[in-house]
Coordinates of C-alpha atoms in Angstrom, one line a residue:
M13 CA 22.1 24.1 6.1
S14 CA 18.4 25.1 5.9
Q15 CA 15.8 23.4 8.0
I16 CA 14.2 21.9 4.9
T17 CA 17.5 20.4 3.8
Q18 CA 18.3 19.1 7.3
L19 CA 14.8 17.4 7.5
L20 CA 15.1 15.9 4.0
K21 CA 18.5 14.3 4.9
Q22 CA 17.2 13.1 8.2
H23 CA 14.3 11.3 6.7
R24 CA 16.3 9.9 3.9
R25 CA 18.9 8.5 6.2
N26 CA 16.4 7.1 8.7
L27 CA 14.6 5.3 5.8
H28 CA 17.9 4.1 4.4
T29 CA 18.8 2.4 7.7
Y30 CA 15.7 0.2 7.8
P31 CA 15.0 -0.8 4.1
E32 CA 12.2 -3.3 3.3
T33 CA 11.4 -5.1 0.1
A34 CA 8.1 -5.1 -1.8
W35 CA 5.0 -5.9 0.2
T36 CA 7.1 -6.1 3.5
E37 CA 7.4 -2.3 4.2
F38 CA 5.9 -2.5 7.7
Q39 CA 8.5 -0.5 9.6
T40 CA 8.7 2.0 6.7
T41 CA 4.9 2.4 6.8
W42 CA 5.0 3.0 10.6
Y43 CA 7.7 5.6 10.0
I44 CA 5.6 7.4 7.4
Y45 CA 2.5 7.2 9.6
Q46 CA 4.4 8.7 12.6
Q47 CA 5.4 11.7 10.5
L48 CA 1.9 12.3 9.2
M49 CA -0.4 11.5 12.1
T50 CA -0.2 15.0 13.6
L51 CA -0.8 16.7 10.3
P52 CA -4.2 17.6 8.9
F53 CA -4.4 14.6 6.5
K54 CA -6.9 11.7 6.3
L55 CA -4.7 8.6 6.4
R56 CA -5.6 5.3 4.8
L57 CA -3.3 2.4 5.6
G58 CA -2.3 -1.0 4.2
K59 CA -5.3 -3.0 2.8
E60 CA -7.4 0.2 2.8
I61 CA -5.5 1.6 -0.2
L62 CA -5.4 -1.7 -2.3
N63 CA -7.6 -4.0 -4.3
E64 CA -6.3 -7.3 -2.9
A65 CA -7.4 -9.2 -6.1
F66 CA -4.7 -7.3 -8.1
V67 CA -1.8 -7.9 -5.7
L68 CA 1.1 -9.8 -7.5
N69 CA 4.3 -11.5 -6.3
R70 CA 3.6 -11.4 -2.6
D71 CA 5.3 -14.0 -0.5
E72 CA 3.2 -14.9 2.6
E73 CA 6.2 -16.3 4.5
E74 CA 8.3 -13.2 3.8
V75 CA 5.4 -11.0 4.9
K76 CA 5.1 -12.9 8.2
S77 CA 8.8 -12.8 8.9
S78 CA 8.9 -9.1 8.1
T79 CA 6.0 -8.3 10.5
K80 CA 7.9 -10.1 13.3
R81 CA 11.1 -8.1 12.4
A82 CA 9.0 -4.9 12.6
L83 CA 7.6 -5.8 15.9
N84 CA 11.1 -6.5 17.2
N85 CA 12.2 -3.1 16.0
G86 CA 9.5 -1.3 18.0
V87 CA 6.5 -1.1 15.6
P88 CA 3.4 -1.4 17.8
K89 CA 1.4 -4.6 17.6
E90 CA -1.8 -2.6 17.2
F91 CA -0.5 -0.9 14.2
I92 CA 0.5 -4.1 12.5
H93 CA -3.0 -5.4 13.2
I94 CA -4.5 -2.2 11.5
L95 CA -2.4 -2.8 8.4
D96 CA -3.8 -6.3 8.1
E97 CA -0.6 -7.7 6.5
F98 CA -0.4 -5.0 3.8
T99 CA 1.7 -1.8 3.6
G100 CA 1.6 1.7 2.2
V101 CA -0.1 5.0 3.2
M102 CA -2.5 7.3 1.3
A103 CA -2.6 10.8 2.9
T104 CA -5.4 13.1 1.7
F105 CA -5.4 16.8 2.4
E106 CA -8.9 18.4 1.8
T107 CA -8.9 22.2 1.7
H108 CA -12.8 22.3 1.5
K109 CA -12.3 24.9 -1.3
S110 CA -13.2 24.4 -4.9
G111 CA -10.2 23.2 -6.9
P112 CA -8.5 20.3 -8.6
T113 CA -7.5 16.9 -7.1
F114 CA -3.8 16.4 -7.4
V115 CA -2.2 13.0 -6.7
L116 CA 1.6 12.8 -6.0
R117 CA 3.1 9.4 -5.8
F118 CA 6.3 8.3 -3.8
D119 CA 7.4 4.7 -3.9
I120 CA 8.7 3.2 -0.6
D121 CA 10.2 -0.2 -1.2
A122 CA 13.9 -1.3 -1.3
L123 CA 15.7 -4.1 -3.1
P124 CA 17.1 -7.6 -2.0
I125 CA 20.7 -6.4 -2.2
Q126 CA 23.4 -6.6 0.4
E127 CA 24.9 -3.1 0.9
T128 CA 28.6 -2.7 0.2
E129 CA 31.0 -2.6 3.2
D130 CA 33.3 -0.1 1.4
A131 CA 34.4 2.3 4.1
Q132 CA 34.1 5.3 1.7
H133 CA 30.4 4.5 1.0
L134 CA 28.6 7.5 2.5
P135 CA 26.1 5.4 4.5
N136 CA 29.1 3.6 6.0
L137 CA 31.0 6.8 6.7
L138 CA 28.0 8.4 8.4
G139 CA 26.5 5.4 10.1
F140 CA 23.2 5.0 8.3
R141 CA 24.0 1.8 6.3
S142 CA 21.2 -0.8 6.0
R143 CA 20.7 -2.8 9.2
H144 CA 18.7 -5.4 7.4
D145 CA 20.7 -8.2 5.8
N146 CA 20.3 -8.6 2.0
C147 CA 18.1 -5.5 1.8
M148 CA 19.1 -2.0 0.6
H149 CA 17.7 1.2 -0.8
A150 CA 19.7 0.8 -4.0
C151 CA 17.4 2.7 -6.3
G152 CA 16.6 6.0 -4.4
H153 CA 13.1 5.3 -3.0
D154 CA 14.4 6.5 0.3
F155 CA 14.9 9.9 -1.4
H156 CA 11.4 9.8 -2.9
T157 CA 9.7 9.0 0.5
A158 CA 11.7 11.7 2.3
I159 CA 10.6 14.3 -0.3
G160 CA 7.0 13.2 0.1
L161 CA 7.2 13.6 3.9
V162 CA 8.7 17.1 3.8
L163 CA 6.2 18.0 1.2
A164 CA 3.4 16.9 3.5
R165 CA 4.7 19.3 6.2
W166 CA 4.9 22.1 3.7
I167 CA 1.3 21.5 2.6
S168 CA 0.2 21.6 6.2
E169 CA 1.9 25.0 6.7
Q170 CA 0.5 26.4 3.5
R171 CA -3.0 25.0 3.8
A172 CA -4.7 28.5 4.0
K173 CA -3.3 29.3 0.5
L174 CA -4.3 26.0 -1.2
R175 CA -7.5 24.8 -2.8
G176 CA -9.0 21.5 -4.0
K177 CA -7.6 18.2 -2.7
I178 CA -4.0 16.9 -2.5
I179 CA -3.3 13.2 -2.2
L180 CA 0.1 11.9 -1.2
L181 CA 0.5 8.2 -2.1
F182 CA 3.3 6.4 -0.4
Q183 CA 3.1 3.3 -2.6
P184 CA 4.4 -0.2 -1.7
A185 CA 6.0 -2.7 -4.1
E186 CA 7.2 -0.7 -7.0
E187 CA 10.2 -2.9 -7.7
G188 CA 9.0 -5.8 -9.9
S189 CA 5.9 -6.5 -7.9
R190 CA 3.7 -3.9 -9.5
G191 CA 2.1 -2.4 -6.4
A192 CA 0.6 0.4 -8.5
R193 CA -1.7 -2.2 -10.1
A194 CA -3.3 -3.0 -6.8
V195 CA -3.5 0.7 -5.7
S196 CA -4.9 1.8 -9.0
A197 CA -7.5 -1.0 -9.0
S198 CA -8.8 0.3 -5.6
G199 CA -10.4 3.2 -7.5
L200 CA -9.3 5.7 -4.9
L201 CA -7.3 7.7 -7.4
D202 CA -10.0 7.8 -10.1
E203 CA -11.0 11.4 -9.1
A204 CA -7.5 12.7 -9.9
D205 CA -7.4 15.8 -12.2
Y206 CA -3.6 15.7 -12.1
F207 CA -0.9 13.1 -11.2
A208 CA 2.8 13.5 -10.7
A209 CA 5.7 11.2 -9.9
A210 CA 9.5 11.3 -10.2
H211 CA 12.7 9.4 -9.9
V212 CA 16.1 10.5 -8.6
G213 CA 19.3 9.8 -10.5
M214 CA 18.8 7.7 -13.6
M215 CA 20.4 9.3 -16.7
A216 CA 20.7 12.8 -15.2
R217 CA 23.3 14.6 -13.1
T218 CA 22.9 16.7 -10.0
G219 CA 21.2 20.0 -10.9
E220 CA 19.6 18.6 -14.0
V221 CA 15.9 18.0 -14.3
V222 CA 14.5 15.9 -17.2
I223 CA 11.0 17.2 -17.8
D224 CA 9.6 14.7 -20.3
P225 CA 11.5 11.4 -20.3
Y226 CA 10.4 8.7 -22.6
G227 CA 10.7 4.9 -22.4
F228 CA 9.9 4.8 -18.7
L229 CA 6.4 3.3 -19.1
C230 CA 7.5 0.2 -21.0
G231 CA 4.1 -0.5 -22.4
T232 CA 2.7 -0.2 -25.9
K233 CA -0.9 -0.6 -27.1
F234 CA -1.9 -1.5 -30.7
N235 CA -5.3 -1.0 -32.3
V236 CA -5.2 -3.0 -35.5
D237 CA -7.5 -3.1 -38.6
F238 CA -7.4 -5.8 -41.3
K239 CA -9.2 -4.9 -44.5
G240 CA -10.1 -7.6 -47.0
R241 CA -12.8 -8.2 -49.6
A242 CA -16.3 -9.6 -49.0
A243 CA -17.6 -12.4 -51.1
H244 CA -20.3 -15.1 -50.9
C245 CA -18.8 -18.1 -49.1
A246 CA -20.5 -20.7 -51.5
S247 CA -21.0 -19.1 -54.9
E248 CA -17.7 -17.1 -55.2
P249 CA -15.3 -17.8 -52.3
E250 CA -12.2 -17.2 -54.4
A251 CA -13.2 -13.6 -54.9
G252 CA -13.0 -12.9 -51.2
K253 CA -10.0 -11.9 -49.0
N254 CA -10.4 -13.1 -45.5
A255 CA -9.5 -10.3 -43.0
L256 CA -10.7 -12.4 -40.0
A257 CA -8.4 -15.3 -41.0
A258 CA -5.5 -12.9 -41.0
A259 CA -6.4 -11.6 -37.6
C260 CA -6.8 -15.1 -36.2
S261 CA -3.5 -16.1 -37.6
A262 CA -1.8 -13.1 -36.1
F263 CA -3.5 -13.9 -32.8
M264 CA -2.0 -17.4 -32.6
L265 CA 1.5 -16.2 -33.7
L266 CA 1.5 -13.5 -31.1
Q267 CA 1.0 -16.1 -28.4
G268 CA 4.2 -17.8 -29.7
I269 CA 6.5 -14.8 -29.4
S270 CA 9.6 -16.0 -27.6
R271 CA 10.0 -14.3 -24.2
S272 CA 13.1 -12.3 -23.5
S273 CA 15.9 -13.4 -21.2
K274 CA 16.4 -9.8 -20.3
G275 CA 13.2 -9.2 -18.3
A276 CA 9.6 -10.1 -17.8
S277 CA 7.1 -9.5 -20.6
R278 CA 3.3 -9.7 -21.2
I279 CA 1.4 -10.0 -24.4
N280 CA -2.4 -9.8 -24.5
V281 CA -4.9 -9.6 -27.3
G282 CA -7.8 -8.2 -25.3
K283 CA -10.2 -7.8 -28.2
L284 CA -10.7 -9.6 -31.5
S285 CA -13.8 -9.1 -33.7
G286 CA -14.7 -9.2 -37.4
G287 CA -17.0 -10.4 -40.1
R288 CA -20.5 -9.5 -41.2
G289 CA -22.5 -12.8 -41.5
R290 CA -22.1 -16.5 -41.6
N291 CA -22.2 -16.8 -45.4
I292 CA -19.9 -13.8 -46.2
I293 CA -16.1 -14.0 -46.4
P294 CA -15.0 -11.5 -43.7
D295 CA -13.8 -8.3 -45.2
Q296 CA -12.9 -6.7 -41.9
A297 CA -11.4 -7.6 -38.5
Y298 CA -10.2 -5.6 -35.5
M299 CA -7.7 -6.3 -32.7
E300 CA -6.6 -4.6 -29.6
I301 CA -3.2 -5.6 -28.2
D302 CA -1.5 -4.8 -25.0
L303 CA 2.3 -5.2 -24.6
R304 CA 4.3 -4.8 -21.4
G305 CA 8.0 -5.1 -20.9
E306 CA 10.0 -5.0 -17.7
T307 CA 12.5 -2.7 -19.4
T308 CA 12.5 -0.5 -22.4
E309 CA 14.7 -3.1 -24.2
V310 CA 12.2 -5.9 -23.6
N311 CA 9.2 -3.7 -24.6
D312 CA 11.0 -2.6 -27.8
Y313 CA 11.6 -6.3 -28.6
L314 CA 7.9 -7.1 -28.2
V315 CA 6.9 -4.2 -30.4
K316 CA 9.2 -5.2 -33.2
R317 CA 8.1 -8.8 -33.2
T318 CA 4.4 -7.8 -33.0
Q319 CA 4.7 -5.5 -36.0
E320 CA 6.5 -8.2 -38.0
I321 CA 3.8 -10.7 -37.3
L322 CA 0.9 -8.3 -38.1
K323 CA 2.6 -7.3 -41.4
G324 CA 3.4 -10.9 -42.3
T325 CA 0.0 -12.3 -41.8
A326 CA -1.6 -9.4 -43.7
Q327 CA 0.7 -10.0 -46.6
S328 CA 0.3 -13.8 -46.6
L329 CA -3.5 -13.5 -46.8
D330 CA -3.4 -10.5 -49.2
V331 CA -5.3 -8.1 -47.0
Q332 CA -4.6 -4.5 -46.0
L333 CA -3.3 -3.6 -42.6
S334 CA -3.5 -0.4 -40.6
M335 CA -2.1 0.0 -37.1
T336 CA -2.4 2.7 -34.5
V337 CA 0.2 2.5 -31.8
Y338 CA -0.2 4.1 -28.4
D339 CA 2.5 4.8 -25.9
I340 CA 1.4 6.4 -22.7
N341 CA 3.0 9.9 -22.6
N342 CA 3.3 12.9 -20.3
D343 CA 0.6 15.5 -20.8
P344 CA 1.8 18.6 -22.7
E345 CA 0.1 21.0 -20.2
L346 CA 2.1 19.5 -17.3
V347 CA 5.3 19.4 -19.3
E348 CA 4.9 23.2 -19.8
Y349 CA 4.1 23.7 -16.1
L350 CA 7.2 21.8 -15.1
K351 CA 9.4 23.7 -17.5
E352 CA 8.2 26.9 -15.9
V353 CA 8.8 25.5 -12.3
A354 CA 12.3 24.4 -13.2
S355 CA 13.2 27.7 -14.8
Q356 CA 12.2 29.5 -11.6
C357 CA 14.2 27.2 -9.3
P358 CA 17.7 28.4 -8.5
L359 CA 18.9 24.9 -7.6
V360 CA 18.1 23.7 -11.2
K361 CA 21.2 24.3 -13.4
A362 CA 20.1 22.4 -16.5
V363 CA 16.7 21.5 -18.0
T364 CA 16.4 18.6 -20.4
T365 CA 13.1 18.2 -22.2
H366 CA 13.4 14.8 -23.7
S367 CA 15.6 11.9 -22.8
D368 CA 15.5 8.1 -22.6
F369 CA 14.6 6.9 -19.1
G370 CA 16.2 3.5 -19.7
G371 CA 14.1 1.5 -17.3
S372 CA 10.5 0.5 -16.3
E373 CA 8.2 2.2 -13.8
D374 CA 4.9 0.8 -12.5
A375 CA 3.6 4.4 -12.2
S376 CA 2.6 3.7 -15.8
I377 CA -0.3 1.7 -14.5
I378 CA -1.7 4.6 -12.5
I379 CA -1.0 7.0 -15.3
K380 CA -2.8 4.9 -17.8
R381 CA -5.9 4.7 -15.7
I382 CA -6.0 8.4 -14.8
Q383 CA -5.5 9.4 -18.4
Q384 CA -8.3 7.1 -19.5
L385 CA -10.5 9.0 -17.0
F386 CA -9.3 12.3 -18.6
G387 CA -6.8 13.3 -15.9
K388 CA -3.4 14.7 -16.7
C389 CA -0.2 13.1 -15.7
I390 CA 3.6 13.7 -15.6
Y391 CA 6.6 11.6 -14.7
F392 CA 10.0 13.4 -14.5
V393 CA 13.6 12.8 -13.4
I394 CA 15.5 14.6 -10.7
G395 CA 19.1 14.3 -11.6
A396 CA 21.7 13.1 -9.0
D397 CA 25.3 12.2 -9.3
R398 CA 25.7 8.5 -8.4
T399 CA 28.5 6.4 -7.0
A400 CA 27.2 3.4 -9.0
G401 CA 24.3 2.3 -11.2
H402 CA 20.9 1.8 -9.7
H403 CA 20.3 -1.7 -8.2
Q404 CA 24.0 -2.0 -7.3
P405 CA 25.4 -2.8 -3.8
D406 CA 27.5 0.5 -3.8
F407 CA 24.7 2.7 -5.1
D408 CA 24.4 6.1 -3.5
A409 CA 23.2 9.4 -4.8
D410 CA 24.0 13.0 -4.2
E411 CA 21.7 14.2 -1.4
A412 CA 21.5 17.6 -3.1
A413 CA 18.8 16.0 -5.2
L414 CA 16.5 15.9 -2.2
E415 CA 15.9 19.7 -2.1
I416 CA 15.7 20.0 -5.8
G417 CA 13.0 17.3 -5.8
F418 CA 11.1 19.0 -3.0
E419 CA 11.2 22.4 -4.8
M420 CA 10.0 20.8 -8.1
F421 CA 7.0 19.1 -6.5
K422 CA 6.3 22.2 -4.4
G423 CA 6.4 24.4 -7.5
L424 CA 4.1 22.1 -9.4
I425 CA 1.5 22.2 -6.6
Q426 CA 1.7 26.0 -6.5
K427 CA 1.4 26.2 -10.3
I428 CA -1.7 23.9 -10.4
N429 CA -3.2 25.6 -7.4
G430 CA -2.6 29.1 -8.8
C431 CA -1.0 30.3 -5.7

């Protein structure tokens, strides 16, 4: 077993033993800090990496009980004080040489699931099962964090060959709580030229890498134009076709879309404008709509109902409709880079370009912001054979995925750095 493989497994198993749910990752943050504190990174912790106004679904009582548990497990009181009741680490490596800023994100939270007691479950066999009741790394974030930590050590060792700036984000609260929103709103990642994140397991097997998955962002944006006919509102109103009335009707109907029982959803009309003057039947109107679904299925449901409402209101008021639909996608340049990296990695046995991710990911929030600022982003899948589905009590994944993930991120850094 190579030193890299041994270290990856060691970190993964240590993290698996002490899982913590969203916004309560105090012991996990301390573990990450301990691994990074001797390396040449500038470290920001807890509240320093967040915009607190954008924090969602954070239970104050759960936070307090988790800080007490962390203290009982040996986390220093001074460190808890520094965190100021928030979690997560942002590690910045500055080469002081001209080059791009590259952000790599690794989520650190676990799930409120009781781990199986099945004796054949690997964490039970090898003694690294969760020691926290009703809490388990049942999605692979322990894999992600371990990869990030070993990558930090590699960056430190290779620092003479690197250029630009590399930021490793160990992000809290991916599961349901949308920690990426608070991190993104801090503005600390706005300088990113490139961004990358990944997930182990999902729809791919060990040795397979999915370069350009779709459906993982679970968000769709609509720009909508209604075109009618202008006419004088007093002398000839019957000659007009009111585009603004169609847009307003659509606005009200969109608010009434039934929510799905299969996951959380959000519908927002963020912009509505139209018309030309108080005495003119409005011949044009414009809307910007933002849809979010907790899963691909929920998002697809919202998209379908939105399209039906927009087409229906346009038809009922006899105006023309045009829609531009935006899904956040991986940047083609990074897709090509990652294909090249995968082709040169002996551990990768199969490369899949396009496949349905089948779940949501709050990395989409960071990706959207960075892409709006003209940065380039990619999210990919590191295949891993699984004992059960994600978010299940008997979930475990093939640890061979750890080294594959490390090699993929390492190769992407080398490709972007030109080294």
